[in-house]
Coordinates of C-alpha atoms in Angstrom, one line a residue:
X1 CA 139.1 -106.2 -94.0
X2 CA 140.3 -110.1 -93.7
X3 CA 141.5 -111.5 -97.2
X4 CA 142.8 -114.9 -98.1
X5 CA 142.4 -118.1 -99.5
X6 CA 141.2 -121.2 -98.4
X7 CA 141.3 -124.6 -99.9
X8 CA 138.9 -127.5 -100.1
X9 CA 140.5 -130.6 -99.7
X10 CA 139.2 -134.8 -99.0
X11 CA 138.9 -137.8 -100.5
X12 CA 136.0 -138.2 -103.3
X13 CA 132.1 -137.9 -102.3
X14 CA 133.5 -136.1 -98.8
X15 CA 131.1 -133.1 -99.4
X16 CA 133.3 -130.5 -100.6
X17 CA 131.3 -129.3 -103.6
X18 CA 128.2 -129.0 -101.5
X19 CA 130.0 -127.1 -98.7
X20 CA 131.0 -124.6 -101.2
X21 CA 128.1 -124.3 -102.9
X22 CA 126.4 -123.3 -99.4
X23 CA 128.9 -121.2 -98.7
X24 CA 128.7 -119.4 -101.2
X25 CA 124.6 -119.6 -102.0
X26 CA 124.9 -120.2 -105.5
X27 CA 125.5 -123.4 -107.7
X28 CA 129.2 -123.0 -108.1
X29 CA 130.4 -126.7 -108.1
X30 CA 128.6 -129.5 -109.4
X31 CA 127.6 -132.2 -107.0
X32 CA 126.7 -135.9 -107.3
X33 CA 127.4 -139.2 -105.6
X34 CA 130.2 -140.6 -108.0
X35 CA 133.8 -140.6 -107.2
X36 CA 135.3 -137.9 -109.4
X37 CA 132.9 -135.3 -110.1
X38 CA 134.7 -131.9 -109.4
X39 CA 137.4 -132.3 -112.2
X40 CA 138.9 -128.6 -111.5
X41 CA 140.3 -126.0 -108.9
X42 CA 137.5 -124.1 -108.9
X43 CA 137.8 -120.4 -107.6
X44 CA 134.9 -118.7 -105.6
X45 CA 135.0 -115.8 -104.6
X46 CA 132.7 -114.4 -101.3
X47 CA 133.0 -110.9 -100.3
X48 CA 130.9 -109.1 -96.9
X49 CA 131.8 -105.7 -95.6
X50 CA 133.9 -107.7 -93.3
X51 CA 136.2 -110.2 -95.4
X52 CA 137.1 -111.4 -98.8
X53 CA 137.7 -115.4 -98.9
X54 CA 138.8 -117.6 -102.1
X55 CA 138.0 -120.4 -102.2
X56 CA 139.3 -123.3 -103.9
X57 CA 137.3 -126.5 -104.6
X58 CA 139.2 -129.4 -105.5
X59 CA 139.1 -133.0 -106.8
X60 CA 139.2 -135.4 -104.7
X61 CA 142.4 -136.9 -103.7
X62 CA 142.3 -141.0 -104.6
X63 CA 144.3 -143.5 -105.9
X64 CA 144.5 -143.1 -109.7
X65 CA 143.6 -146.0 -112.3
X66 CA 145.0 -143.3 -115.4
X67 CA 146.2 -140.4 -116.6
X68 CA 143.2 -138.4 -115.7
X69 CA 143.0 -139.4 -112.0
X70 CA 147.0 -138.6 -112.1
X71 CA 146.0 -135.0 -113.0
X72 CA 143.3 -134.7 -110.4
X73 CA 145.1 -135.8 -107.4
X74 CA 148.2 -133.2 -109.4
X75 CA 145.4 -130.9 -109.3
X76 CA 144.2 -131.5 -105.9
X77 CA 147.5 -130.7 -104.1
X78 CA 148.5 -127.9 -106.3
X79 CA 145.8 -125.9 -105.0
X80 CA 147.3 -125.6 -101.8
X81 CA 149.9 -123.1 -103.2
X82 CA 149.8 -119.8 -101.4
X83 CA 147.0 -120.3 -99.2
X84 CA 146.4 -119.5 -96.2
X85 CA 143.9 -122.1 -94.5
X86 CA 142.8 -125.5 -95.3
X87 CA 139.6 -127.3 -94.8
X88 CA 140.1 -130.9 -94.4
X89 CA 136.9 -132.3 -95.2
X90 CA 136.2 -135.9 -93.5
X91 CA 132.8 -138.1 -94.2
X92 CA 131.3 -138.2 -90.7
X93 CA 129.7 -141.7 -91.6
X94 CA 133.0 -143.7 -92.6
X95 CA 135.9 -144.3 -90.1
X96 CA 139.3 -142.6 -90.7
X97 CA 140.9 -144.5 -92.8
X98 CA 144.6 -144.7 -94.3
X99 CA 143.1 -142.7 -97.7
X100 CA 142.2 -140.1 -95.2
X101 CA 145.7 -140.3 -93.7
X102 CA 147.3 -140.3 -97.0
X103 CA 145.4 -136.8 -97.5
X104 CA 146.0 -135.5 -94.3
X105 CA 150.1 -136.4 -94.9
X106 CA 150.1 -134.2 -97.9
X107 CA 148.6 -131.3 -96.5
X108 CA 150.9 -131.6 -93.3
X109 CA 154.0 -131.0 -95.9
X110 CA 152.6 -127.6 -96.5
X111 CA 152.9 -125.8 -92.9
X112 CA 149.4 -123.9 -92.8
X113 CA 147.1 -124.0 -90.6
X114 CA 144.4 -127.2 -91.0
X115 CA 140.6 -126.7 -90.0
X116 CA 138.9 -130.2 -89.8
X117 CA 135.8 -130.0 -91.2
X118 CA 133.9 -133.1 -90.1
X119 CA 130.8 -133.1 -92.6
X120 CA 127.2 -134.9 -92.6
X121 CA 126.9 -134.7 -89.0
X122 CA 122.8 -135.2 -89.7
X123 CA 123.6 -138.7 -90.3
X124 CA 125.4 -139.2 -86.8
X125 CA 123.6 -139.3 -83.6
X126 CA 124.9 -136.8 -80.7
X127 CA 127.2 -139.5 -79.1
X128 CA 128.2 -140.9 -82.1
X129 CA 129.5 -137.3 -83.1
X130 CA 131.1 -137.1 -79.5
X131 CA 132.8 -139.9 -79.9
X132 CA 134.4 -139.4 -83.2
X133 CA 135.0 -135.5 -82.2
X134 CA 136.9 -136.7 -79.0
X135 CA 139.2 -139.3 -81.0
X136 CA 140.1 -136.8 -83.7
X137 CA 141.0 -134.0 -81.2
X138 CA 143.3 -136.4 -79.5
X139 CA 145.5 -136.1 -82.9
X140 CA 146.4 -132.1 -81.8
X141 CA 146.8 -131.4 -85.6
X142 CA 143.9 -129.2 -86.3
X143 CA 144.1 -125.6 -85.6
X144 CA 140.1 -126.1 -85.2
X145 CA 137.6 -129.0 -85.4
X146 CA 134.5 -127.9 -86.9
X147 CA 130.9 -130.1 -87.3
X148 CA 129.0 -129.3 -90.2
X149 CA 126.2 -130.6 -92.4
X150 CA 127.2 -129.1 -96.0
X151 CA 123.7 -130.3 -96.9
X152 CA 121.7 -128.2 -94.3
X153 CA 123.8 -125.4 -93.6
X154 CA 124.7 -126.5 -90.0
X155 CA 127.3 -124.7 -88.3
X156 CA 128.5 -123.1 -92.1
X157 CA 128.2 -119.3 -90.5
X158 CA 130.2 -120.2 -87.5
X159 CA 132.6 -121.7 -89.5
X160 CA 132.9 -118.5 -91.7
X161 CA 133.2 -116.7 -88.7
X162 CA 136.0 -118.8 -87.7
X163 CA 137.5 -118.4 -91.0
X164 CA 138.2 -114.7 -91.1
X165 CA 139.9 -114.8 -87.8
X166 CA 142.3 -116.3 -89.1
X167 CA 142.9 -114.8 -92.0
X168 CA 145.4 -111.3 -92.6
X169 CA 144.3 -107.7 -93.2
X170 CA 144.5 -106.8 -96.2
X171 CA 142.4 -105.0 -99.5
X172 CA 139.8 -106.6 -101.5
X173 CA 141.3 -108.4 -105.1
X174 CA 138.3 -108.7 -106.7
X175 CA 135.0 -106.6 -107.6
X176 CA 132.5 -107.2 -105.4
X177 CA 130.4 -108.7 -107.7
X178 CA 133.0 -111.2 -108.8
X179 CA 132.3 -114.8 -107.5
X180 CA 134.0 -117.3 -109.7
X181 CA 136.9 -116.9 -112.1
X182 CA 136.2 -119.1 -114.9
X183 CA 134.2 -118.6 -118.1
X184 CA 130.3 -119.2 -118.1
X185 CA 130.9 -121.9 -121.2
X186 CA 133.2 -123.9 -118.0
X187 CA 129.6 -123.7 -116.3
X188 CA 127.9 -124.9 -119.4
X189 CA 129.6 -127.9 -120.1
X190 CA 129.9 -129.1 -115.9
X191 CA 126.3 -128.6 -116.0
X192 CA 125.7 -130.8 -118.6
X193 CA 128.3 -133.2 -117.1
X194 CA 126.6 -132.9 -113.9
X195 CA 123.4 -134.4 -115.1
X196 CA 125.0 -137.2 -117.1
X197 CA 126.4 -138.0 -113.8
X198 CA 122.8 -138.6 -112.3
X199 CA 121.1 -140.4 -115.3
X200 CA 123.7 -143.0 -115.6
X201 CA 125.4 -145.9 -114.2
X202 CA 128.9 -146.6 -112.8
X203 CA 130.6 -147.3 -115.9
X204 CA 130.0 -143.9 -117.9
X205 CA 130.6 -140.9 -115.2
X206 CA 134.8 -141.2 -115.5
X207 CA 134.8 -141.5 -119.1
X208 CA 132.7 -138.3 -120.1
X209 CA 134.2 -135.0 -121.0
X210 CA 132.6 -132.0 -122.3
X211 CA 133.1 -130.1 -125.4
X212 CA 131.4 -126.7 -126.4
X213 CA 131.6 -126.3 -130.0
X214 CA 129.4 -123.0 -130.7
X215 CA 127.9 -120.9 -128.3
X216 CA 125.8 -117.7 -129.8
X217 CA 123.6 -115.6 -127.4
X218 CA 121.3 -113.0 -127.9
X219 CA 119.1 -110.9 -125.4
X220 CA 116.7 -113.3 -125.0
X221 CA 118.4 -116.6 -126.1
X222 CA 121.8 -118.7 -126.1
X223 CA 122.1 -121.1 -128.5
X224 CA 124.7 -123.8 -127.9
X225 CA 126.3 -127.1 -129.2
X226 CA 128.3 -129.7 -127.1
X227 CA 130.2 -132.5 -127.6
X228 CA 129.7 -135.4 -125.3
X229 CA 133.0 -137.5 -125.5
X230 CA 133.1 -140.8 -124.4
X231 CA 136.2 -143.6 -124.9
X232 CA 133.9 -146.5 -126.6
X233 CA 131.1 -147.5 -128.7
X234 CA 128.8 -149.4 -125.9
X235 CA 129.0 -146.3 -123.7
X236 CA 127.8 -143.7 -126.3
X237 CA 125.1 -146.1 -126.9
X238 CA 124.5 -146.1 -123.0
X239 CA 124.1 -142.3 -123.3
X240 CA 122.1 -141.8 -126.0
X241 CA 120.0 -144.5 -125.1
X242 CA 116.8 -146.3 -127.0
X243 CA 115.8 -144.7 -129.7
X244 CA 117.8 -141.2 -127.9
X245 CA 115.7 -141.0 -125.2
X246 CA 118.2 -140.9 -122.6
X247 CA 120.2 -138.4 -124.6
X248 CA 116.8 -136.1 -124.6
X249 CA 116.6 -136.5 -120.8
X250 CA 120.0 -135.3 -120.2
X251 CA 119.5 -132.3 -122.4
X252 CA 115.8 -131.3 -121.0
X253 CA 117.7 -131.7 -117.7
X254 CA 120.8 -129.6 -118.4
X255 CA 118.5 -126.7 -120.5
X256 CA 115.9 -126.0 -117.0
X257 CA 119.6 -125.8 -115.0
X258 CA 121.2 -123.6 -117.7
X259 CA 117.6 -121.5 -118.3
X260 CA 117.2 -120.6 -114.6
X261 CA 121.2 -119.6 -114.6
X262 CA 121.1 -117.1 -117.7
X263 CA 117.5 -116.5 -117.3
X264 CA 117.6 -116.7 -121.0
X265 CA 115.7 -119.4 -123.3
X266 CA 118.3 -122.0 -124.0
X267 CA 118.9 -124.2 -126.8
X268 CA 120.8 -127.0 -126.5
X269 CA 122.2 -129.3 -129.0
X270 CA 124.0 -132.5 -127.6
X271 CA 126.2 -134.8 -130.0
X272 CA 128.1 -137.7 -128.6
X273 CA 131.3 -138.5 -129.9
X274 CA 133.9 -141.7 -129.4
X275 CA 137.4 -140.7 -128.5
X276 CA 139.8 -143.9 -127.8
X277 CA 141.4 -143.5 -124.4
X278 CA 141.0 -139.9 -123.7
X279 CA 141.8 -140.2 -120.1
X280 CA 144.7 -141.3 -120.7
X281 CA 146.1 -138.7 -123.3
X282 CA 148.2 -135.7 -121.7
X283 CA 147.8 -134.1 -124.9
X284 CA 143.9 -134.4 -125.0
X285 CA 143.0 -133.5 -121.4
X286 CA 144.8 -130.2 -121.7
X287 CA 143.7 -129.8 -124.9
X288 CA 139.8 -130.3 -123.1
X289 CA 140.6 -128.4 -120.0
X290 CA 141.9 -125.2 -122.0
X291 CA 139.2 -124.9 -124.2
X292 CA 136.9 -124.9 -121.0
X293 CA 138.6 -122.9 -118.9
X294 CA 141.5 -122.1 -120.4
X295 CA 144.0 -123.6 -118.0
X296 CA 146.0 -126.7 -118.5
X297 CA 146.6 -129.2 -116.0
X298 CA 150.0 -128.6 -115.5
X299 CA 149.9 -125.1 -114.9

C-alpha cells in the first residue's frame, strides 16, 4: 500500500482546516474566519485498502506581532520535517501576493515535491479560474496544480488520488481506526476555542487560550471544567458578557459540538481567567500547549 505524509501549508484563512476536515470526513481541525485559528500541527490519519496518508495541518504562516505568532510560523515550517508531499494552499479570490511568495520560499528550501492546491474555486467564474491556473503554471514549480473547493468537496477525491501516486510503498503505521494523534481533552478545549472564535469580535480571538482543569467521564456523562484565559480585564468582560450571557452562549454552543462527538451528555463548566501577556511568555505557551497535547512548541 502507498504511505506517507503530507503537509498543509498557506497563509491564514487559506482553507487548510476545512480541506482536511473534508478529507478526512470528520471535524478534525477547527475552522473560522479569523487569522490564527489552527494553533497546532495537527496529525490525521486516513487509511483505504489502498493508502495510508498523514496529514499535517498547520498554522498559518504570517508576520508575527509576539511571541505566540513566532511559535506558529516555528510551528508551521517544522511540520515539513520528513514528509513527503506538500500542499500549498492559495486563496483563489486574492491575487498572489509577496506573503504568498514568502510561503512558497520556505517550502522551496525543503526539496519535496509541491502540489498547489488552489482553493475556493466556487467563488471564481470558469475564466477567472483559467486565467489564474495559466499564470501560476507558467512558474514550473509545482509538481501538480490542483482546483479545489475545500468547502464543497470539489475535486478532493482526485486530488487524493493524485496523492497516493506519489507517495512510496510501504506498511501501514497506524491501526486502522486511528485518525488523529492527540488526546480527546486537545479536542475539548479547540472546540470550545472554536466557538469563542465565532461569538466574538476582532480583538478577543488571538488572546484566548484554553485550559482543562478536571475532566471525569462516566458511561453516560463527561463532566468537565475549563479555563478561558484571556491577557486583560475588558476582554474577559467581552466574553462573559452582560449579565454572563455571552459566556452561556459559548458554553451551550461548545456542549451540542462536544455532545454529538462523545455521544455522551456533557457538562460544561467555563471560568474565565486574566493572565498578563500570555502570548508573549515562552514559559506559559508551553506550559498551555503541553497540558493539551502534551507537546511543547519547541519540540
Amino acid at each position: 500500500m502507498k504511505i506517507g505524509f503530507v503537509a498543509l501549508i498557506g497563509r491564514p484563512n487559506a482553507g487548510k482546516s476545512t480541506l482536511l476536515n473534508q478529507i478526512m470526513k470528520d471535524k478534525i481541525s477547527i475552522v473560522s474566519d479569523k487569522a490564527q485559528t489552527t494553533r497546532n500541527s495537527i496529525k490525521a490519519i486516513l487509511t483505504s485498502d489502498e493508502a495510508q496518508i498523514v496529514f499535517i495541518d498547520t498554522p498559518g504562516i504570517h508576520k508575527p506581532l509576539h511571541e505566540l505568532g513566532k511559535q506558529l510560523n516555528k510551528t508551521a515550517v517544522s511540520a515539513m520535517d520528513g514528509v513527503d508531499l506538500v500542499y500549498f494552499l492559495l486563496d483563489a479570490t486574492k491575487p498572489f501576493g509577496q506573503g504568498d511568495q514568502f510561503v512558497l520560499d520556505l517550502i522551496k528550501k525543503e526539496n519535496i515535491p509541491i502540489f498547489l492546491i488552489f482553493n475556493k474555486i466556487d467563488l471564481l467564474t470558469k475564466e477567472q479560474m483559467i486565467v489564474k491556473l495559466t499564470e501560476l503554471n507558467q512558474t514550473q514549480l509545482f509538481s501538480e496544480i490542483i482546483p479545489v473547493s475545500a468547502i464543497n468537496n470539489d475535486n478532493v477525491e482526485t486530488l487524493l488520488k493524485v496523492t497516493e501516486a506519489y507517495l512510496p510503498d510501504g506498511e501501514a503505521m497506524y491501526p486502522v481506526d486511528v485518525v488523529t494523534e492527540y488526546p480527546e481533552q486537545f479536542f475539548i478545549t479547540e472546540i470550545i476555542r472554536e466557538q469563542i472564535l465565532v461569538s466574538t469580535s476582532e480583538e478577543i480571538p488571538h488572546s484566548v487560550a484554553i485550559l482543562i482543569d478536571s475532566f471525569k467521564e462516566d458511561k453516560k456523562s463527561i463532566l468537565i471544567q475549563a479555563s478561558i484565559l484571556v491577557e486583560r480585564d475588558s476582554q474577559k468582560s467581552i466574553i462573559i458578557g452582560k449579565q454572563g450571557q455571552k459566556i452561556k452562549a459559548i458554553g451551550t454552543a461548545a456542549r451540542e459540538v462536544l455532545e454529538k462527538r462523545f455521544q455522551k451528555n456533557i457538562y460544561l463548566d467555563l471560568i474565565v481567567k486574566v493572565e498578563k501577556n500570555w502570548r508573549n511568555s515562552s514559559q506559559k505557551l508551553n506550559a498551555i500547549n503541553k497540558q493539551n497535547t502534551g507537546q511543547n512548541y519547541n519540540e
